[in-house]
Amino acid sequence: MTLSPLQGRLHPATPLRRSWAVLAALTGLAYQQHNFFSVGTSDARNKIDVPLWVACTAVTVVVAVVLSLFIASWRLSHYSLDGDELEYRSGLLFKVRRHCELHHVQSVDIGQPFFGRLLGVCTLRVVMSGTTMTLSYLTLNQARALKARILAEDTADERLHQVRTADLVVALLLDLGTNLKSLLLVGIGVGPYVLSGELFTLSTLVACVPKVWKLTGRRLFTYSRWSVTRIAEGSYRTDHGLFDTQQYTYRASRVASIELHQPVLWRRFNWVEVRVAVAGAGKPGVLLPVCPRTVAEKLVLHLLGADSVAHLHAPIPAPGEARRATLFHRALGYRLGNGYFATWRGYFFRNSITICPAARIQTVSVRQGPWQRRLGLANVHAHMAGGNRVSAVHRTSAESTDLAQRLHQASALH
């Protein structure tokens, strides 16, 4: 059945959103000239006296011209989703036309900042390999309709897991590695004041505050109300955010690898953080900030298939020679079979398991550092689309050569 095209303009608030930066820049420029002009009657010397009515008229004309240009640009901008192609046209003086075919779409993200929630508007980001098409602002109904059509969503949503606020708070407090980084930044900021006693040295602490906030409080607000929902066959959506709400959709067919991270203090609760690397994306994104291990394995089953879960257990340990290469050789391992490649790595603060389908491996490389060459060890890297890689480190030279050949054969067979 052929569906009717979806067409429309961006939200009428868009010109205001885009023009405020220009108006703010013009206001700052005008303020810089206050030493040369005075408004109204003034006895100041070396200043040009501008009548009040002239100043008000000039401000009104400038604001009207700027708003008129952005409103005209908004009226000439529209989107259209017809069949398998999404098109967006914009531009007043220079026409811009962007279009994408739906089978190239990797994910669709809906973002709703705090002030956008007050106005009932949001931003739709259509992610493709190497580029992103952004539509700001749309009404929530427009964004949802476009997203449902692009991803061919059905209405039978299935909530797979929602993170409890209490679990999230406890997990962030028990993330020892991140908290030590925060304490180190605070120490760097306070150190100069302790050593010198000069108040102005606290400016170093002010510079460290944004980084500390990013590691602590910002993560709490970002990860609040986090949930994972199955929205269609092979499509999964994350919803999160306390003030600025975000949605991100993963297609199982585009998942390159899944990572399970477990900080040392999470082990008694058997909690893990789940990250997903998507083909073409720069770095893995968070699928769940904290969840029980059983929930993580359920998500791996959904995204990668039934045979993948068995590869999260019983790794082949690192050889004895690896103990001379790293203190954390007991955490290293890998497993390859039935079309899946999984690797284990870790250190004192965090252990990680990464699993990927062998069919999505693009290239395989073997690397050997100077110290590894002396010990007869090497690293095997399975490279995925977008620069991500899954690595089995500190294997013997014979084992690494054999593993590289088996990975190459497994990727070719699928």
CSV table of C-alpha atoms in Angstrom, one decimal:
chain,number,residue,atom,x,y,z
A,1,MET,CA,0.0,0.0,0.0
A,2,THR,CA,1.4,3.4,-1.0
A,3,LEU,CA,1.4,5.9,1.8
A,4,SER,CA,0.6,9.6,1.3
A,5,PRO,CA,3.6,12.0,1.5
A,6,LEU,CA,4.4,13.7,4.7
A,7,GLN,CA,5.0,17.4,4.1
A,8,GLY,CA,5.3,20.5,6.3
A,9,ARG,CA,7.3,23.4,7.6
A,10,LEU,CA,9.3,23.8,10.8
A,11,HIS,CA,7.6,25.2,13.8
A,12,PRO,CA,6.9,29.0,13.7
A,13,ALA,CA,9.2,29.5,16.7
A,14,THR,CA,12.1,28.6,14.5
A,15,PRO,CA,12.9,32.2,13.3
A,16,LEU,CA,13.0,33.3,16.9
A,17,ARG,CA,15.4,30.5,17.8
A,18,ARG,CA,17.7,31.3,15.0
A,19,SER,CA,17.6,35.1,15.2
A,20,TRP,CA,18.4,35.6,18.9
A,21,ALA,CA,22.1,34.9,18.3
A,22,VAL,CA,22.3,37.6,15.6
A,23,LEU,CA,20.4,40.1,17.8
A,24,ALA,CA,22.6,39.3,20.8
A,25,ALA,CA,25.7,39.9,18.7
A,26,LEU,CA,24.4,43.2,17.4
A,27,THR,CA,23.5,44.3,21.0
A,28,GLY,CA,27.0,43.5,22.1
A,29,LEU,CA,28.4,45.5,19.2
A,30,ALA,CA,26.2,48.4,20.0
A,31,TYR,CA,27.3,48.3,23.7
A,32,GLN,CA,31.0,48.4,22.6
A,33,GLN,CA,30.3,51.8,21.0
A,34,HIS,CA,28.8,53.4,24.1
A,35,ASN,CA,31.9,55.6,24.5
A,36,PHE,CA,31.2,57.3,21.2
A,37,PHE,CA,27.4,57.8,21.4
A,38,SER,CA,24.9,59.0,24.0
A,39,VAL,CA,21.2,58.7,23.9
A,40,GLY,CA,19.1,61.8,24.7
A,41,THR,CA,20.4,65.0,26.3
A,42,SER,CA,24.0,64.6,27.5
A,43,ASP,CA,26.6,67.0,28.6
A,44,ALA,CA,29.4,64.5,28.0
A,45,ARG,CA,32.1,65.7,25.7
A,46,ASN,CA,33.5,63.8,22.7
A,47,LYS,CA,30.3,61.9,22.3
A,48,ILE,CA,27.7,62.0,19.5
A,49,ASP,CA,24.3,62.9,21.0
A,50,VAL,CA,21.6,60.7,19.4
A,51,PRO,CA,17.9,61.7,20.1
A,52,LEU,CA,15.9,59.1,21.9
A,53,TRP,CA,13.4,58.7,19.1
A,54,VAL,CA,16.2,58.1,16.6
A,55,ALA,CA,17.7,55.4,18.8
A,56,CYS,CA,14.3,53.7,19.3
A,57,THR,CA,13.5,53.9,15.6
A,58,ALA,CA,17.0,52.4,14.7
A,59,VAL,CA,16.5,49.5,17.2
A,60,THR,CA,13.0,48.8,15.9
A,61,VAL,CA,14.2,48.8,12.2
A,62,VAL,CA,17.2,46.5,12.9
A,63,VAL,CA,15.1,44.0,14.9
A,64,ALA,CA,12.3,44.1,12.2
A,65,VAL,CA,14.8,43.5,9.4
A,66,VAL,CA,16.6,40.6,11.2
A,67,LEU,CA,13.3,39.0,12.1
A,68,SER,CA,11.9,39.5,8.6
A,69,LEU,CA,14.9,37.8,7.0
A,70,PHE,CA,14.6,34.8,9.3
A,71,ILE,CA,10.9,34.6,8.8
A,72,ALA,CA,11.3,34.7,5.0
A,73,SER,CA,13.9,32.0,5.3
A,74,TRP,CA,11.5,29.9,7.4
A,75,ARG,CA,8.7,30.3,4.9
A,76,LEU,CA,10.9,29.0,2.1
A,77,SER,CA,12.0,26.0,4.2
A,78,HIS,CA,10.0,22.8,4.2
A,79,TYR,CA,10.4,19.0,4.4
A,80,SER,CA,8.9,16.2,2.5
A,81,LEU,CA,8.9,12.5,3.1
A,82,ASP,CA,7.6,10.7,0.0
A,83,GLY,CA,8.1,7.0,-0.5
A,84,ASP,CA,11.7,6.1,0.4
A,85,GLU,CA,13.2,9.6,0.3
A,86,LEU,CA,13.3,12.4,2.8
A,87,GLU,CA,13.9,15.8,1.4
A,88,TYR,CA,14.6,19.2,3.2
A,89,ARG,CA,14.8,22.5,1.3
A,90,SER,CA,15.9,25.8,2.9
A,91,GLY,CA,17.6,29.0,2.0
A,92,LEU,CA,16.7,32.6,1.1
A,93,LEU,CA,19.6,33.8,-1.0
A,94,PHE,CA,21.4,30.5,-1.4
A,95,LYS,CA,19.1,27.5,-1.9
A,96,VAL,CA,20.0,24.3,-0.1
A,97,ARG,CA,18.4,21.0,-0.9
A,98,ARG,CA,19.2,17.9,1.2
A,99,HIS,CA,17.8,14.5,0.7
A,100,CYS,CA,18.4,11.0,2.0
A,101,GLU,CA,17.1,7.5,1.1
A,102,LEU,CA,15.5,5.7,4.0
A,103,HIS,CA,17.6,2.6,3.6
A,104,HIS,CA,20.7,4.6,4.4
A,105,VAL,CA,19.3,5.8,7.7
A,106,GLN,CA,21.1,4.4,10.7
A,107,SER,CA,19.1,6.0,13.5
A,108,VAL,CA,16.6,8.7,14.3
A,109,ASP,CA,17.0,10.9,17.4
A,110,ILE,CA,14.4,13.2,18.9
A,111,GLY,CA,15.8,15.8,21.3
A,112,GLN,CA,13.7,18.1,23.4
A,113,PRO,CA,15.6,20.8,25.4
A,114,PHE,CA,14.1,22.2,28.6
A,115,PHE,CA,12.8,25.4,26.9
A,116,GLY,CA,11.7,23.4,23.9
A,117,ARG,CA,9.5,21.3,26.2
A,118,LEU,CA,7.8,24.5,27.4
A,119,LEU,CA,7.0,25.5,23.8
A,120,GLY,CA,6.1,21.9,22.8
A,121,VAL,CA,8.8,21.6,20.2
A,122,CYS,CA,11.7,19.3,19.6
A,123,THR,CA,14.6,18.6,17.2
A,124,LEU,CA,14.7,15.6,14.9
A,125,ARG,CA,18.1,14.2,13.9
A,126,VAL,CA,18.3,11.7,11.1
A,127,VAL,CA,21.7,10.0,11.3
A,128,MET,CA,23.3,8.5,8.2
A,129,SER,CA,26.8,7.2,7.7
A,130,GLY,CA,29.1,10.3,7.9
A,131,THR,CA,26.4,12.9,8.0
A,132,THR,CA,23.3,14.0,10.0
A,133,MET,CA,20.1,15.8,8.8
A,134,THR,CA,18.7,18.0,11.5
A,135,LEU,CA,15.2,19.5,11.5
A,136,SER,CA,14.8,22.2,14.2
A,137,TYR,CA,12.2,22.9,15.4
A,138,LEU,CA,9.2,20.5,14.9
A,139,THR,CA,6.2,19.9,16.9
A,140,LEU,CA,6.3,16.6,18.9
A,141,ASN,CA,3.6,15.1,16.7
A,142,GLN,CA,5.4,16.1,13.5
A,143,ALA,CA,8.7,14.5,14.8
A,144,ARG,CA,7.0,11.3,15.9
A,145,ALA,CA,5.1,10.9,12.6
A,146,LEU,CA,8.3,11.4,10.6
A,147,LYS,CA,10.2,9.0,12.9
A,148,ALA,CA,7.5,6.3,12.7
A,149,ARG,CA,7.4,6.6,8.9
A,150,ILE,CA,11.2,6.5,8.5
A,151,LEU,CA,11.7,3.5,10.8
A,152,ALA,CA,8.5,1.8,9.8
A,153,GLU,CA,7.5,1.6,13.5
A,154,ASP,CA,4.5,-0.3,14.7
A,155,THR,CA,2.3,0.6,17.6
A,156,ALA,CA,3.1,-2.5,19.7
A,157,ASP,CA,5.8,-0.9,21.9
A,158,GLU,CA,7.5,-3.2,24.4
A,159,ARG,CA,9.3,-1.7,27.4
A,160,LEU,CA,12.4,-3.9,27.9
A,161,HIS,CA,13.9,-2.1,30.9
A,162,GLN,CA,13.7,1.2,32.9
A,163,VAL,CA,16.4,2.3,35.2
A,164,ARG,CA,15.3,3.0,38.7
A,165,THR,CA,16.4,6.3,40.1
A,166,ALA,CA,17.7,4.7,43.3
A,167,ASP,CA,19.8,2.3,41.4
A,168,LEU,CA,21.2,5.1,39.2
A,169,VAL,CA,22.2,7.2,42.2
A,170,VAL,CA,23.9,4.3,43.9
A,171,ALA,CA,25.6,3.2,40.7
A,172,LEU,CA,27.1,6.7,40.2
A,173,LEU,CA,28.3,6.9,43.8
A,174,LEU,CA,30.0,3.5,43.4
A,175,ASP,CA,31.7,4.3,40.1
A,176,LEU,CA,35.1,4.5,41.7
A,177,GLY,CA,37.1,5.4,38.6
A,178,THR,CA,35.0,8.4,37.7
A,179,ASN,CA,34.8,9.6,41.3
A,180,LEU,CA,38.6,9.5,41.6
A,181,LYS,CA,38.9,11.5,38.5
A,182,SER,CA,36.5,14.1,40.0
A,183,LEU,CA,38.5,14.2,43.2
A,184,LEU,CA,41.7,14.6,41.3
A,185,LEU,CA,40.3,17.6,39.4
A,186,VAL,CA,39.2,19.2,42.6
A,187,GLY,CA,42.6,18.6,44.1
A,188,ILE,CA,44.3,20.2,41.0
A,189,GLY,CA,41.9,23.2,41.5
A,190,VAL,CA,42.5,23.6,45.2
A,191,GLY,CA,46.2,22.8,45.2
A,192,PRO,CA,47.5,26.2,44.2
A,193,TYR,CA,45.5,27.9,46.9
A,194,VAL,CA,46.7,25.5,49.6
A,195,LEU,CA,50.3,26.0,48.5
A,196,SER,CA,50.2,29.8,48.1
A,197,GLY,CA,47.3,31.0,50.2
A,198,GLU,CA,46.4,33.6,47.5
A,199,LEU,CA,42.7,33.9,46.8
A,200,PHE,CA,43.1,34.5,43.1
A,201,THR,CA,44.6,31.0,42.7
A,202,LEU,CA,41.1,29.6,43.2
A,203,SER,CA,40.5,30.5,39.5
A,204,THR,CA,42.0,27.2,38.8
A,205,LEU,CA,39.2,25.5,40.7
A,206,VAL,CA,36.6,27.5,38.7
A,207,ALA,CA,38.1,26.1,35.5
A,208,CYS,CA,37.8,22.6,36.8
A,209,VAL,CA,34.2,22.9,37.9
A,210,PRO,CA,32.6,22.2,34.4
A,211,LYS,CA,34.7,19.0,34.1
A,212,VAL,CA,33.7,17.8,37.6
A,213,TRP,CA,30.0,18.7,36.8
A,214,LYS,CA,30.2,16.6,33.6
A,215,LEU,CA,31.5,13.6,35.5
A,216,THR,CA,29.0,13.8,38.4
A,217,GLY,CA,25.8,15.9,38.4
A,218,ARG,CA,25.3,16.2,34.7
A,219,ARG,CA,25.4,12.4,34.3
A,220,LEU,CA,22.6,12.1,36.9
A,221,PHE,CA,20.4,14.5,35.0
A,222,THR,CA,21.2,13.0,31.7
A,223,TYR,CA,20.6,9.4,32.8
A,224,SER,CA,17.5,10.0,34.8
A,225,ARG,CA,14.3,8.2,33.6
A,226,TRP,CA,16.3,6.1,31.2
A,227,SER,CA,14.4,3.3,29.5
A,228,VAL,CA,14.8,1.0,26.5
A,229,THR,CA,11.8,0.1,24.4
A,230,ARG,CA,11.3,-2.2,21.5
A,231,ILE,CA,9.4,-0.2,18.9
A,232,ALA,CA,9.4,-2.5,15.9
A,233,GLU,CA,11.0,-5.6,14.6
A,234,GLY,CA,14.8,-4.9,14.8
A,235,SER,CA,14.4,-1.3,16.2
A,236,TYR,CA,15.0,-0.2,19.8
A,237,ARG,CA,14.5,3.2,21.3
A,238,THR,CA,16.2,4.8,24.4
A,239,ASP,CA,14.4,7.6,26.3
A,240,HIS,CA,16.2,9.6,29.0
A,241,GLY,CA,16.7,13.0,30.5
A,242,LEU,CA,15.3,15.0,33.5
A,243,PHE,CA,15.1,18.4,31.9
A,244,ASP,CA,16.4,18.0,28.4
A,245,THR,CA,14.7,14.8,27.1
A,246,GLN,CA,16.4,12.7,24.4
A,247,GLN,CA,15.3,9.8,22.2
A,248,TYR,CA,17.7,7.6,20.2
A,249,THR,CA,16.8,4.7,18.1
A,250,TYR,CA,19.0,1.7,17.3
A,251,ARG,CA,18.5,-0.6,14.4
A,252,ALA,CA,19.8,-4.1,15.1
A,253,SER,CA,21.0,-4.4,11.5
A,254,ARG,CA,23.4,-1.5,12.1
A,255,VAL,CA,24.8,-2.6,15.4
A,256,ALA,CA,28.6,-3.3,15.1
A,257,SER,CA,29.4,-4.3,18.6
A,258,ILE,CA,28.0,-4.3,22.2
A,259,GLU,CA,30.1,-3.6,25.3
A,260,LEU,CA,29.4,-4.5,28.9
A,261,HIS,CA,31.3,-2.5,31.4
A,262,GLN,CA,31.5,-3.3,35.1
A,263,PRO,CA,33.2,-1.0,37.6
A,264,VAL,CA,34.8,-2.9,40.6
A,265,LEU,CA,32.2,-1.7,43.2
A,266,TRP,CA,29.3,-2.8,40.9
A,267,ARG,CA,30.3,-6.5,41.1
A,268,ARG,CA,28.5,-7.2,44.4
A,269,PHE,CA,25.2,-6.1,42.7
A,270,ASN,CA,26.1,-7.8,39.4
A,271,TRP,CA,25.4,-4.5,37.6
A,272,VAL,CA,26.8,-3.5,34.2
A,273,GLU,CA,26.8,-0.5,31.8
A,274,VAL,CA,25.8,-1.4,28.2
A,275,ARG,CA,27.2,0.5,25.3
A,276,VAL,CA,26.4,0.0,21.6
A,277,ALA,CA,28.7,0.8,18.6
A,278,VAL,CA,26.7,1.6,15.5
A,279,ALA,CA,28.2,1.2,12.0
A,280,GLY,CA,29.4,4.6,10.8
A,281,ALA,CA,29.3,6.2,14.3
A,282,GLY,CA,32.4,7.8,15.8
A,283,LYS,CA,32.1,6.2,19.2
A,284,PRO,CA,29.8,3.8,21.1
A,285,GLY,CA,26.7,5.2,22.7
A,286,VAL,CA,25.1,4.3,26.0
A,287,LEU,CA,22.2,1.8,25.7
A,288,LEU,CA,21.7,1.5,29.5
A,289,PRO,CA,23.8,3.4,32.1
A,290,VAL,CA,23.2,0.6,34.7
A,291,CYS,CA,21.2,-2.6,34.7
A,292,PRO,CA,21.5,-6.2,36.1
A,293,ARG,CA,23.6,-8.6,34.1
A,294,THR,CA,20.6,-10.6,33.1
A,295,VAL,CA,18.9,-7.6,31.5
A,296,ALA,CA,22.1,-6.8,29.6
A,297,GLU,CA,22.3,-10.3,28.2
A,298,LYS,CA,18.6,-10.0,27.2
A,299,LEU,CA,19.4,-6.9,25.2
A,300,VAL,CA,22.4,-8.7,23.6
A,301,LEU,CA,20.0,-11.4,22.5
A,302,HIS,CA,17.6,-8.9,21.0
A,303,LEU,CA,20.2,-6.9,19.1
A,304,LEU,CA,22.6,-9.7,18.0
A,305,GLY,CA,20.7,-12.9,18.0
A,306,ALA,CA,20.1,-16.0,20.2
A,307,ASP,CA,23.6,-17.5,19.8
A,308,SER,CA,25.4,-14.4,20.9
A,309,VAL,CA,24.6,-14.7,24.7
A,310,ALA,CA,26.6,-18.0,25.0
A,311,HIS,CA,29.7,-16.0,23.9
A,312,LEU,CA,29.5,-13.8,27.0
A,313,HIS,CA,30.8,-16.7,29.2
A,314,ALA,CA,33.8,-19.1,29.3
A,315,PRO,CA,36.5,-17.1,27.5
A,316,ILE,CA,39.9,-18.5,26.4
A,317,PRO,CA,42.3,-17.0,29.0
A,318,ALA,CA,45.5,-15.2,28.1
A,319,PRO,CA,48.7,-17.3,27.9
A,320,GLY,CA,51.2,-17.4,30.7
A,321,GLU,CA,53.6,-15.0,28.9
A,322,ALA,CA,51.0,-12.2,29.2
A,323,ARG,CA,51.7,-11.9,32.9
A,324,ARG,CA,55.0,-10.2,32.0
A,325,ALA,CA,53.2,-7.8,29.7
A,326,THR,CA,50.4,-6.6,32.0
A,327,LEU,CA,49.4,-6.8,35.7
A,328,PHE,CA,45.8,-7.5,34.6
A,329,HIS,CA,46.4,-10.6,32.4
A,330,ARG,CA,43.8,-12.6,34.3
A,331,ALA,CA,41.1,-10.3,33.0
A,332,LEU,CA,42.1,-10.9,29.3
A,333,GLY,CA,40.4,-13.5,27.1
A,334,TYR,CA,38.4,-14.0,23.9
A,335,ARG,CA,35.9,-16.4,22.3
A,336,LEU,CA,35.2,-17.0,18.6
A,337,GLY,CA,32.5,-19.3,17.2
A,338,ASN,CA,29.1,-19.6,15.6
A,339,GLY,CA,29.5,-16.3,13.9
A,340,TYR,CA,30.4,-14.1,17.0
A,341,PHE,CA,33.7,-12.7,18.3
A,342,ALA,CA,33.9,-11.7,22.0
A,343,THR,CA,36.8,-10.2,23.9
A,344,TRP,CA,37.5,-9.6,27.6
A,345,ARG,CA,39.8,-6.9,29.1
A,346,GLY,CA,40.0,-5.1,32.4
A,347,TYR,CA,42.0,-3.5,35.1
A,348,PHE,CA,41.4,-2.7,38.8
A,349,PHE,CA,38.5,-0.2,38.4
A,350,ARG,CA,36.6,-1.7,35.5
A,351,ASN,CA,36.2,-4.9,33.5
A,352,SER,CA,34.7,-5.0,30.0
A,353,ILE,CA,33.3,-7.5,27.5
A,354,THR,CA,32.9,-6.6,23.9
A,355,ILE,CA,31.0,-8.8,21.4
A,356,CYS,CA,30.4,-8.4,17.7
A,357,PRO,CA,29.0,-10.4,14.8
A,358,ALA,CA,31.8,-11.8,12.7
A,359,ALA,CA,29.8,-10.9,9.6
A,360,ARG,CA,30.3,-7.2,10.3
A,361,ILE,CA,34.0,-7.3,10.6
A,362,GLN,CA,35.6,-5.3,7.8
A,363,THR,CA,39.3,-5.9,8.3
A,364,VAL,CA,41.6,-7.9,10.6
A,365,SER,CA,45.0,-6.7,11.7
A,366,VAL,CA,47.8,-8.1,13.9
A,367,ARG,CA,50.0,-5.6,15.8
A,368,GLN,CA,53.1,-6.3,17.9
A,369,GLY,CA,54.9,-3.7,20.1
A,370,PRO,CA,58.6,-3.9,21.0
A,371,TRP,CA,58.1,-5.5,24.4
A,372,GLN,CA,55.5,-7.9,22.9
A,373,ARG,CA,58.0,-8.9,20.3
A,374,ARG,CA,60.4,-9.8,23.0
A,375,LEU,CA,57.8,-11.9,24.8
A,376,GLY,CA,56.4,-13.5,21.7
A,377,LEU,CA,53.0,-11.8,22.0
A,378,ALA,CA,50.7,-9.8,19.7
A,379,ASN,CA,47.3,-8.1,19.5
A,380,VAL,CA,44.6,-9.1,17.1
A,381,HIS,CA,42.2,-6.3,16.1
A,382,ALA,CA,38.9,-6.8,14.3
A,383,HIS,CA,38.0,-3.5,12.7
A,384,MET,CA,34.3,-2.5,12.3
A,385,ALA,CA,32.7,0.2,10.2
A,386,GLY,CA,33.2,3.7,11.6
A,387,GLY,CA,36.6,3.1,13.2
A,388,ASN,CA,35.4,0.9,16.1
A,389,ARG,CA,37.4,-2.3,16.8
A,390,VAL,CA,37.2,-5.4,18.9
A,391,SER,CA,40.7,-6.5,20.2
A,392,ALA,CA,42.1,-9.7,21.7
A,393,VAL,CA,45.4,-8.5,23.3
A,394,HIS,CA,48.5,-10.3,24.4
A,395,ARG,CA,48.1,-13.6,22.6
A,396,THR,CA,51.1,-15.7,21.5
A,397,SER,CA,52.4,-15.1,18.0
A,398,ALA,CA,51.1,-18.5,16.7
A,399,GLU,CA,47.8,-18.0,18.4
A,400,SER,CA,47.3,-14.4,17.0
A,401,THR,CA,48.1,-15.6,13.5
A,402,ASP,CA,45.6,-18.4,13.8
A,403,LEU,CA,43.0,-16.1,15.3
A,404,ALA,CA,43.4,-13.5,12.5
A,405,GLN,CA,42.9,-16.2,9.9
A,406,ARG,CA,39.8,-17.6,11.6
A,407,LEU,CA,38.3,-14.1,11.9
A,408,HIS,CA,39.0,-13.4,8.2
A,409,GLN,CA,37.3,-16.7,7.3
A,410,ALA,CA,34.3,-16.1,9.6
A,411,SER,CA,33.7,-12.6,8.2
A,412,ALA,CA,33.9,-14.0,4.6
A,413,LEU,CA,31.5,-16.9,5.3
A,414,HIS,CA,28.8,-14.6,6.6
